CSV table of C-alpha atoms and ligand atoms in Angstrom, one decimal:
chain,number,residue,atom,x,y,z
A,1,UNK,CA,-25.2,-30.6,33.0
A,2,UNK,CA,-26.9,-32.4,35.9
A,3,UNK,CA,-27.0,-35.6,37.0
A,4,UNK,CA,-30.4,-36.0,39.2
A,5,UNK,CA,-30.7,-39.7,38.6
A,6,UNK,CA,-27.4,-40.4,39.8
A,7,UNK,CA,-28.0,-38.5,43.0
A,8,UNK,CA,-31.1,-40.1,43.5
A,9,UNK,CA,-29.8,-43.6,43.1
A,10,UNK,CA,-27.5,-42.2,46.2
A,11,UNK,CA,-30.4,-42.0,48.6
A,12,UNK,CA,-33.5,-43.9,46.7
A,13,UNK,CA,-34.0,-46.0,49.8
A,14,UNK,CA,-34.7,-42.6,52.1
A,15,UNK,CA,-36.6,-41.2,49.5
A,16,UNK,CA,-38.7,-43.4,48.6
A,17,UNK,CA,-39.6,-44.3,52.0
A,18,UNK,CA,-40.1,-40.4,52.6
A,19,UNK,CA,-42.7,-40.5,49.3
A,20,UNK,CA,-44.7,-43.6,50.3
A,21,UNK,CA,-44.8,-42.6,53.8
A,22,UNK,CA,-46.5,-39.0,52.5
A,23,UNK,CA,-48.8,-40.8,50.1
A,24,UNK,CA,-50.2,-43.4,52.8
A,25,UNK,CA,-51.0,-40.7,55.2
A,26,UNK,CA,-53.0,-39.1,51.9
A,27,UNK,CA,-51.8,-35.7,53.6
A,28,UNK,CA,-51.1,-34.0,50.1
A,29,UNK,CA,-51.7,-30.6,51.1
A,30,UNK,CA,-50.7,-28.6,54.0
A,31,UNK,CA,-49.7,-31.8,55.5
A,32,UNK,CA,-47.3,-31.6,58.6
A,33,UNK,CA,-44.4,-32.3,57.4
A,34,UNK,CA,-44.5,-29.0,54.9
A,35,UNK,CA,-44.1,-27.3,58.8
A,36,UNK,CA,-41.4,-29.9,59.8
A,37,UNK,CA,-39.2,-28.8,56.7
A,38,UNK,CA,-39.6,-25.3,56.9
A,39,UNK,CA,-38.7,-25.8,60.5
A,40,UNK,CA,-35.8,-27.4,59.4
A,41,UNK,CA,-34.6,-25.0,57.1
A,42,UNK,CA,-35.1,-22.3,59.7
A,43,UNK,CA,-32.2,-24.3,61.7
A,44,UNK,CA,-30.2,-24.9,59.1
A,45,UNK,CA,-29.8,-21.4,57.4
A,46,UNK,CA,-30.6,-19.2,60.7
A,47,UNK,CA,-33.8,-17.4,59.2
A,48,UNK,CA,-36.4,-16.9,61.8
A,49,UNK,CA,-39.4,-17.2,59.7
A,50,UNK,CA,-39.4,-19.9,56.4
A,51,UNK,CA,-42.0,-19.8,54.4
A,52,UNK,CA,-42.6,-22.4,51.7
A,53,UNK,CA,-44.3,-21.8,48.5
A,54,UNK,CA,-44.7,-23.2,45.1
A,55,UNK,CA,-42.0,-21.7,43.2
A,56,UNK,CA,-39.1,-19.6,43.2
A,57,UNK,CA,-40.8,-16.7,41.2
A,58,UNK,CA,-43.9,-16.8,43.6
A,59,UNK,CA,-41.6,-16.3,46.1
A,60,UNK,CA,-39.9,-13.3,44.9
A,61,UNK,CA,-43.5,-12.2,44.0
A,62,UNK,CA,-45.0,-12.7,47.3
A,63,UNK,CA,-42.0,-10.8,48.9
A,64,UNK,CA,-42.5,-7.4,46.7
A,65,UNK,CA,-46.6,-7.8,47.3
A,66,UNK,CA,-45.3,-8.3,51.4
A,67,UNK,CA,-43.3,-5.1,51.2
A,68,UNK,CA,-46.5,-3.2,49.9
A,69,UNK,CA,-44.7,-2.0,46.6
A,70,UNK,CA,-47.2,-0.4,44.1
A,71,UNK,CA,-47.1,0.4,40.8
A,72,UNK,CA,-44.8,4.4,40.1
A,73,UNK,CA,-42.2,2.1,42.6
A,74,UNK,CA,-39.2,1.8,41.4
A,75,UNK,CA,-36.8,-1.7,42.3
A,76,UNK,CA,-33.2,-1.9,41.7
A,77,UNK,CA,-32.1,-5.3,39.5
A,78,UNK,CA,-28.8,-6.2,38.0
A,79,UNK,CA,-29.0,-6.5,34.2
A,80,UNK,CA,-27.6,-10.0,34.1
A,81,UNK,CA,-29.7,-12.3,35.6
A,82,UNK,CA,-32.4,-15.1,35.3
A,83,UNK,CA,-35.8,-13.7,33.6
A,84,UNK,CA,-37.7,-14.5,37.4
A,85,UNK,CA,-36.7,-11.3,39.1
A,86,UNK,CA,-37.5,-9.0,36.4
A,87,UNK,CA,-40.5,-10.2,35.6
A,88,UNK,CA,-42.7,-10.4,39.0
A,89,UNK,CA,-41.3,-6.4,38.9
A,90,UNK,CA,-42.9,-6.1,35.8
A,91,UNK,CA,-46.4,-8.1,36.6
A,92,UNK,CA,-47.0,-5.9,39.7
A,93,UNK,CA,-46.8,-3.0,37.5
A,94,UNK,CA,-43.5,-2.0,39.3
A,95,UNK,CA,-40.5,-0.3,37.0
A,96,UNK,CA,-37.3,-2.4,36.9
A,97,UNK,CA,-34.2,-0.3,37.0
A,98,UNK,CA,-31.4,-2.1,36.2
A,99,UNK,CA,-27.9,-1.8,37.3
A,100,UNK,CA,-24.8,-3.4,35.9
A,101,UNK,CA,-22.7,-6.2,37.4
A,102,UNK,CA,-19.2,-6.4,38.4
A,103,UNK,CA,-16.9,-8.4,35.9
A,104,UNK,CA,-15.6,-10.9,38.1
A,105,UNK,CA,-17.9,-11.9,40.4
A,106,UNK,CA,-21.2,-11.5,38.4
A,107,UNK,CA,-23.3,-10.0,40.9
A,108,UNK,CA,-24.2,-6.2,41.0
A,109,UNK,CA,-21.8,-3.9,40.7
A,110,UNK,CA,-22.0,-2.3,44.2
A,111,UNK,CA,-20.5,0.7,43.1
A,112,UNK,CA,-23.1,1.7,40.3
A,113,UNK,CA,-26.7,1.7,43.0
A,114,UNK,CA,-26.7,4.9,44.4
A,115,UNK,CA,-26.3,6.3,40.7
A,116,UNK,CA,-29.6,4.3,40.3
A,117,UNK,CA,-31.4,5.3,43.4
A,118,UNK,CA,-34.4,7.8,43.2
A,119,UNK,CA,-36.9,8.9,45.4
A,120,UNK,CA,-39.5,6.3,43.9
A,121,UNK,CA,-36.7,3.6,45.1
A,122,UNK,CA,-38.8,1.1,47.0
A,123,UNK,CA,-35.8,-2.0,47.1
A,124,UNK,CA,-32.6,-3.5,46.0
A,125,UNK,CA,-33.1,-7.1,44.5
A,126,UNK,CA,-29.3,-8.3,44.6
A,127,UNK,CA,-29.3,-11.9,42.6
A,128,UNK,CA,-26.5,-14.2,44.0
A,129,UNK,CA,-25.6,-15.5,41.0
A,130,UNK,CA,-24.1,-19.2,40.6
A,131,UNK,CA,-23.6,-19.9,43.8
A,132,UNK,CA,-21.8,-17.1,45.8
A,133,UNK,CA,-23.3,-14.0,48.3
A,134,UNK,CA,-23.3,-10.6,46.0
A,135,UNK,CA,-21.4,-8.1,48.5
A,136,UNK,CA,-24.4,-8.0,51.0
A,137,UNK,CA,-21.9,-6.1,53.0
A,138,UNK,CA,-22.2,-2.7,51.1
A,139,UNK,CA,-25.9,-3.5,49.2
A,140,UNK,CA,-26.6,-3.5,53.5
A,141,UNK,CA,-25.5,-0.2,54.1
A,142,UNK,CA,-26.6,1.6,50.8
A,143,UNK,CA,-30.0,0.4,51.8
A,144,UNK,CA,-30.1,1.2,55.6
A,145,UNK,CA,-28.6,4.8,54.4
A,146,UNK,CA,-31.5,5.3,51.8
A,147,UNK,CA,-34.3,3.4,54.0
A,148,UNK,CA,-34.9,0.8,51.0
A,149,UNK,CA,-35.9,-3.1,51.5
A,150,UNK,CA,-33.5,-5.8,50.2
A,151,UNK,CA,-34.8,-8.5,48.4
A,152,UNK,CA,-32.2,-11.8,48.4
A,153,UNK,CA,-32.5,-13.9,45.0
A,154,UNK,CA,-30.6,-16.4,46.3
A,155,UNK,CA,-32.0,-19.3,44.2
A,156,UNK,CA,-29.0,-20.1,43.2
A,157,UNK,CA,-27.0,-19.6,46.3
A,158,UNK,CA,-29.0,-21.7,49.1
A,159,UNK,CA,-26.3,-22.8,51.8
A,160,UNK,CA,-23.5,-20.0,51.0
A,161,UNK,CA,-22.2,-18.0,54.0
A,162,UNK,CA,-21.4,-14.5,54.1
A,163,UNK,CA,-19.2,-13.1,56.5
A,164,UNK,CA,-19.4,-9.3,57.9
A,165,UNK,CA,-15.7,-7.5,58.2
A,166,UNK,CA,-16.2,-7.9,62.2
A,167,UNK,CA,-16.7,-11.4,61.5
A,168,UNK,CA,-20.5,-12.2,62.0
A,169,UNK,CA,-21.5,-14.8,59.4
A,170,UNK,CA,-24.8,-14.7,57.3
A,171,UNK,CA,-26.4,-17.6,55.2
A,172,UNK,CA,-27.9,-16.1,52.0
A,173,UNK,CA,-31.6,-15.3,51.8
A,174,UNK,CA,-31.3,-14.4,55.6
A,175,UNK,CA,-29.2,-11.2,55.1
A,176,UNK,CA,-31.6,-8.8,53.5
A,177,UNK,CA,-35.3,-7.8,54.6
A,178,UNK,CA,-36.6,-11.0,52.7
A,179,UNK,CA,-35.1,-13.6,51.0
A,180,UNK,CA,-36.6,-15.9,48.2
A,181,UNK,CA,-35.3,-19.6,46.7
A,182,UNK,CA,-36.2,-22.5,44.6
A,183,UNK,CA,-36.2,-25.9,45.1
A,184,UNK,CA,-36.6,-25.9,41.1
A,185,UNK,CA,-35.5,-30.0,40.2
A,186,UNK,CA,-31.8,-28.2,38.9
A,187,UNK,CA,-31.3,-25.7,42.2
A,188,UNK,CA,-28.7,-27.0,44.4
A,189,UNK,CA,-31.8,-28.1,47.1
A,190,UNK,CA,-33.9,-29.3,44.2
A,191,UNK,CA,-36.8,-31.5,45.0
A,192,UNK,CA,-39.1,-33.6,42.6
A,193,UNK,CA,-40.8,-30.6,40.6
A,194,UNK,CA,-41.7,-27.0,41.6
A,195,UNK,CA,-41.5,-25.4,45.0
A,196,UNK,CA,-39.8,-22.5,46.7
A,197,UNK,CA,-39.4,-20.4,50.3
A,198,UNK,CA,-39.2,-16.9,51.7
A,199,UNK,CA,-37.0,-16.1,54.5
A,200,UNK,CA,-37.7,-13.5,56.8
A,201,UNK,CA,-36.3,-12.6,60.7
A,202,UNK,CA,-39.4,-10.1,60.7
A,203,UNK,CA,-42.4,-11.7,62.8
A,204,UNK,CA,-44.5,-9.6,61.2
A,205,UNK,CA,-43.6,-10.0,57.2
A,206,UNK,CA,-43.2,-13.8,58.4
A,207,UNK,CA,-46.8,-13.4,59.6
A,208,UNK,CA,-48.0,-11.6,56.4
A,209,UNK,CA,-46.3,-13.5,53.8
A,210,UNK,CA,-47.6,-16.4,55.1
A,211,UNK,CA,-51.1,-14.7,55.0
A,212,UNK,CA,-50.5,-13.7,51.1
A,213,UNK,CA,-49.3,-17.5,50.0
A,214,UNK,CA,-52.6,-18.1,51.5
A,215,UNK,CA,-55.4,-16.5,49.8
A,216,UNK,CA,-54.7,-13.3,52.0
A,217,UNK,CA,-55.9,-15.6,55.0
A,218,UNK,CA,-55.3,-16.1,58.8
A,219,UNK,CA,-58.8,-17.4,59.6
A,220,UNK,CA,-60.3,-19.8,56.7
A,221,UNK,CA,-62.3,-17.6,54.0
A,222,UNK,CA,-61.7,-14.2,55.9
A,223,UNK,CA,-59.5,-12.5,53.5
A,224,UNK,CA,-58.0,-9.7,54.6
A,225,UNK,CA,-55.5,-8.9,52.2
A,226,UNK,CA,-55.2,-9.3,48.6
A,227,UNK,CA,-53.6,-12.6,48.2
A,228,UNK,CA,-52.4,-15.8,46.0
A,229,UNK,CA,-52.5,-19.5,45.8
A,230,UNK,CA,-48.5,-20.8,46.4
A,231,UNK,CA,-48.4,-24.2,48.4
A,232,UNK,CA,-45.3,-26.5,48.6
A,233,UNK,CA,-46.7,-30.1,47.9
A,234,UNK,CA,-46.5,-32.3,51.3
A,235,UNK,CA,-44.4,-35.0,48.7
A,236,UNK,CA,-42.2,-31.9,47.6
A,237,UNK,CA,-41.7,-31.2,51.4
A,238,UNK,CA,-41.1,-34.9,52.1
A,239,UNK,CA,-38.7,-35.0,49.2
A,240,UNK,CA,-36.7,-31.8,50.4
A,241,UNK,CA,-36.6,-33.3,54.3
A,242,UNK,CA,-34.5,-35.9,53.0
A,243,UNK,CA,-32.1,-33.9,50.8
A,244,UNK,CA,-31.9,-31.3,53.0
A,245,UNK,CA,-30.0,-33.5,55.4
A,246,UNK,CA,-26.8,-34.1,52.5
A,247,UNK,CA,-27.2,-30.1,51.5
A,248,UNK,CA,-23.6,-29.4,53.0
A,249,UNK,CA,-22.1,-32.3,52.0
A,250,UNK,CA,-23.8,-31.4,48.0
A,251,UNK,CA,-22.6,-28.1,48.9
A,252,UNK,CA,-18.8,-29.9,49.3
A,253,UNK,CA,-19.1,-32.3,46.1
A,254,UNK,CA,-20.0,-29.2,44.1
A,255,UNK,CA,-17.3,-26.9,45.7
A,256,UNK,CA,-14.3,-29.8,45.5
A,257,UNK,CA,-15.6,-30.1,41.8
A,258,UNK,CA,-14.9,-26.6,41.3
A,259,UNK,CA,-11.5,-27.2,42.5
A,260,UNK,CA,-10.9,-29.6,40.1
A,261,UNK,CA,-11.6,-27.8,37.4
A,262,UNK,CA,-9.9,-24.9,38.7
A,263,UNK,CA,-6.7,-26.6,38.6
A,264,UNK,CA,-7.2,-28.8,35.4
A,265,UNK,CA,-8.0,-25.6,33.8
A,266,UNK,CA,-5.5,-22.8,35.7
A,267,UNK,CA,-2.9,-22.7,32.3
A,268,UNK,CA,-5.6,-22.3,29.4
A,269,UNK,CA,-4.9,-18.9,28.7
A,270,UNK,CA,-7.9,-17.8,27.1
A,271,UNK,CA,-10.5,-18.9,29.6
A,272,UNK,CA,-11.5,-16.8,33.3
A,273,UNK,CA,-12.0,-19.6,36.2
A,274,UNK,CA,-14.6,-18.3,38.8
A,275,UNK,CA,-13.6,-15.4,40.9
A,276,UNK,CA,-14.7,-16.1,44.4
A,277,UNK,CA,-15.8,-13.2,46.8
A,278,UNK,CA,-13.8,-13.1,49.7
A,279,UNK,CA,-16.2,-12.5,51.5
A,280,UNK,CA,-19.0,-15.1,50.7
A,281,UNK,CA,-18.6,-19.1,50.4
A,282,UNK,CA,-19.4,-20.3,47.0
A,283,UNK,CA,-21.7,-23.3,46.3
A,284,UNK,CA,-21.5,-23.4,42.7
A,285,UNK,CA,-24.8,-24.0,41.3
A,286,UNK,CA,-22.9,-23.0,38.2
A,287,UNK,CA,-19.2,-23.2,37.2
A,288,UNK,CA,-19.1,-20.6,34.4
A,289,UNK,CA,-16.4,-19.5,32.8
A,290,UNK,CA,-15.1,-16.3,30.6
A,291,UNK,CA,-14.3,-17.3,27.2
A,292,UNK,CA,-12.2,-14.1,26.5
A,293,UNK,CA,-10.8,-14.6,23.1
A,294,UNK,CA,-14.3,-14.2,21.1
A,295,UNK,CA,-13.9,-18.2,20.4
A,296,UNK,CA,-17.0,-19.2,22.9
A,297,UNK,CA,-19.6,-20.4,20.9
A,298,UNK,CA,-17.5,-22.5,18.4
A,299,UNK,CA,-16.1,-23.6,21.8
A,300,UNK,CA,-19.4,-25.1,22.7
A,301,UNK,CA,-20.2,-26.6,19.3
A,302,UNK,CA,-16.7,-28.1,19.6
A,303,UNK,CA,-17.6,-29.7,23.0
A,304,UNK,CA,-21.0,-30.8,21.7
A,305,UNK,CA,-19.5,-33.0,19.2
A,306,UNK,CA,-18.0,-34.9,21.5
A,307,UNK,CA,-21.1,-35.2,24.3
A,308,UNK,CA,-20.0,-32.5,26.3
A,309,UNK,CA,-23.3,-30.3,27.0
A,310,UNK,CA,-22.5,-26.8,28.4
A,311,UNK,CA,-24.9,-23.9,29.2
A,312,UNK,CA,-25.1,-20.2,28.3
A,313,UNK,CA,-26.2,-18.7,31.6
A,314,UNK,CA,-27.7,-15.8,30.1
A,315,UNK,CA,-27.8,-14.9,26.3
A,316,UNK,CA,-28.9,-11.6,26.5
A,317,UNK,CA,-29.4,-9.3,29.3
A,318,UNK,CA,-32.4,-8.3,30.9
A,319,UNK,CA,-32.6,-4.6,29.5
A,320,UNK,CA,-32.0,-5.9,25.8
A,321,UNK,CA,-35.0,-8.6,26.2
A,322,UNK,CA,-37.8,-7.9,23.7
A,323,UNK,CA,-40.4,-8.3,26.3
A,324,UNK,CA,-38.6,-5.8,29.1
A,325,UNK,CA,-37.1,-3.2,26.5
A,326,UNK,CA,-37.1,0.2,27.2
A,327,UNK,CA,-35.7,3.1,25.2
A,328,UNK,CA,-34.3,4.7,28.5
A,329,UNK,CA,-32.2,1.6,28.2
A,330,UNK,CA,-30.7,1.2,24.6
A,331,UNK,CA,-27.8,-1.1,23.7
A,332,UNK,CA,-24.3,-0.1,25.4
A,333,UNK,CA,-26.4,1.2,28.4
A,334,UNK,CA,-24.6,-2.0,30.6
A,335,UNK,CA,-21.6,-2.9,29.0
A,336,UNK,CA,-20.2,-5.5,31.5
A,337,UNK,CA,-23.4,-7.5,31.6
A,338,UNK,CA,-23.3,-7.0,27.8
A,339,UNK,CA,-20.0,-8.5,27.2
A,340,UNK,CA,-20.9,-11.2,29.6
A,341,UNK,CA,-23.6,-12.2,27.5
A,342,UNK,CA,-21.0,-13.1,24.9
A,343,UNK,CA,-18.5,-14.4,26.9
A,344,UNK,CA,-20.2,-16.6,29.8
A,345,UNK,CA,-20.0,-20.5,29.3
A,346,UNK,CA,-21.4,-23.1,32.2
A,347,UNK,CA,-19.2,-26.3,32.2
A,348,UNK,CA,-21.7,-29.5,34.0
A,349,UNK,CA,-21.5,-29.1,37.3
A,350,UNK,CA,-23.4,-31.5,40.1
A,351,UNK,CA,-23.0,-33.3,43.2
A,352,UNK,CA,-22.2,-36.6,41.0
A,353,UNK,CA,-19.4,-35.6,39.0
A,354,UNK,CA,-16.4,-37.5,39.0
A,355,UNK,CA,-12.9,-36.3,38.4
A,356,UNK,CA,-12.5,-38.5,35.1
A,357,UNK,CA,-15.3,-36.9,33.6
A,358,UNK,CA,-13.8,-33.5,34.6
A,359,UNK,CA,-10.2,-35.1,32.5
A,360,UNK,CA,-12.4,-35.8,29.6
A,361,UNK,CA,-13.9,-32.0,29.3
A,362,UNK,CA,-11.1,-30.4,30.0
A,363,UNK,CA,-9.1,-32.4,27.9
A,364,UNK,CA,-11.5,-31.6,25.0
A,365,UNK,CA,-11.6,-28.2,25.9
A,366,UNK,CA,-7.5,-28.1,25.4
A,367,UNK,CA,-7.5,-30.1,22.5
A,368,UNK,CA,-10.1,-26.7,21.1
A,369,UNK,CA,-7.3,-24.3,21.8
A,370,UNK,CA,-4.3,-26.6,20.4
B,1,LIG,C1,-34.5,-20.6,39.3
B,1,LIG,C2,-34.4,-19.2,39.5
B,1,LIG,C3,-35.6,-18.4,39.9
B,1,LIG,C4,-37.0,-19.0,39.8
B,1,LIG,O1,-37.2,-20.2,40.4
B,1,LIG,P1,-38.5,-21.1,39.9
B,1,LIG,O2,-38.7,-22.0,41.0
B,1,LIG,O3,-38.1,-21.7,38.6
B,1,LIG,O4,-39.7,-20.2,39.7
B,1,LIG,C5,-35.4,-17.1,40.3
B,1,LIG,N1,-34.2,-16.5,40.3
B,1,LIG,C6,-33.1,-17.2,39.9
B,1,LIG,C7,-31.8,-16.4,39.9
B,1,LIG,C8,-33.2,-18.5,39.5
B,1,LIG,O5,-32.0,-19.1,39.2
């Protein structure tokens, strides 16, 4: 599905000069270039205040603890979408409320949140799924109308651009009140284990969420807030400095990829290519595609036979999820995100991927329908 070897073979001289360098200076934690790459990533994305931590789900957790939700709160979550976001709702004693997502572009379905909204409605968590913006536009303006926070997942998107209808562009994660990604090995800035970031253009959540990363401290051991343990290694830091400098031209491989497939794939009549938002550049951490004739998991057994790994990006949605199941929610309650679960298949998609061995998977995927 990935090729992280191949990518590091790309740049193994910078990085491993980057990794030696961080190890002689023995600055593992907290060292400076941790700052440096935040610093970076402030340029490069347009946030105001970046603030690394050690994982993706810290950082969605840190947000909501930032934002003072408490438990009777109520936080609005598409039903299709990684287990993350629905579980820090869940461990801050918060009630998930999900909403379903629109068929084509796999993000909430803008339309169905103000059905969803109640007085208990604290914030909007929109998840841009696979690589492209969910329609920050409206989630915007249904949230400045009902005085909510928005929470950007955008682990998945880091890099896409949204553009406003009067033209002012957006990188995800800097759009809403907070936004939170992972530099998870996989993500499409992926580093050499766990880490993550908030983004923020508030000085004063900037302030705060850095306080709550850090034991709840400004001043060493005087805690004045309730906080946790979520540090980005100095290596990891080092590691992400150096990829963060090829992140658009990733962003390109990935996208031209996507294009190949498109086109290789246009005339199979029972498979949905990737809709793109018009309004949001995509940066495919996924290319996932709608098997629509009922055919998609003999599909992928078919294209494990011959070495062809593919990904079900998600099984089963959030609200049918043993661990998050609630009777106000039975089966049928989301029927989009439902049918996605059966339909939805990831094809490998990385920055190393060469148009042969996009001809060999496709070919094998039309010699399946034949
Ligand atoms: C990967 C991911 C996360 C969590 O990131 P970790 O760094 O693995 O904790 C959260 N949300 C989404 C949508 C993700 O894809």
């Amino acid at each position: 599905m990935v090729d992280l070897k191949g990518q590091y073979k790309q740049i193994k001289a910078e990085i491993d000069s980057a990794i030696i360098t961080c190890v002689e200076s023995a600055e593992f934690i907290n060292g400076k270039l941790v700052q440096q790459f935040a610093g970076n990533l402030a340029k490069f994305t347009g946030a105001k205040h970046v603030i690394p931590c050690a994982n993706g789900t810290d950082a969605l957790q840190i947000a909501m603890m930032a934002l003072n939700l408490k438990p009777i709160d109520e936080v609005i979550v598409p039903a299709f979408t990684y287990v993350a976001t629905a579980e820090v709702i869940a461990l801050l004693g918060l009630t998930p409320v999900w909403v379903d997502v629109n068929p084509d572009t796999f993000n909430i379905d803008c339309g169905k949140i103000e059905a969803a909204i109640t007085p208990k409605t604290k914030a909007i968590v929109p998840v841009h799924l696979y690589g492209q913006c969910s329609d920050m536009e409206q989630i915007i303006a249904i949230a400045d109308k009902h005085n909510i926070y928005v929470i950007e997942d955008t682990a998945q998107a880091i890099g896409a651009e949204f553009t406003f209808l009067d033209g002012g562009k957006k990188m995800a994660g800097t759009i809403g009140t907070i936004g939170c990604t992972s530099f998870f090995p996989s993500k499409n800035l992926g580093c050499y284990g766990d880490g993550g970031a908030m983004f923020t253009n508030d000085d004063y959540l900037g302030n705060y969420i850095k306080m709550i990363a850090n034991h709840g401290q400004e001043k060493k051991y005087h805690h004045d807030t309730i906080g946790v343990n979520s540090r980005l290694d100095t290596l990891q830091a080092a590691i992400l400095a150096v990829k963060l400098n090829y992140l658009t031209q990733y962003s390109e491989a990935r996208s031209a990829a996507a294009s190949v497939y498109d086109e290789l794939l246009k005339e199979v009549n029972q498979l949905q290519i990737p809709v793109r938002n018009k309004q949001s550049t995509h940066v495919f951490h996924q290319y996932t595609l709608k098997v629509s004739d009922g055919k998609r998991d003999e599909l992928k057994k078919h294209l494990e036979g011959k070495g062809i790994p593919t990904m079900i990006y998600y099984p089963i949605p959030m609200h049918l999820q043993k661990a998050y199941y609630s009777d106000k929610y039975p089966k049928g309650s989301f029927s989009i995100a439902e049918s996605l679960t059966d339909c939805v298949l990831s094809l490998p998609m990385h920055t190393e991927l060469s148009r042969e061995t996009q001809e060999y998977i496709v070919n094998e995927i039309k010699s399946f329908y034949k």
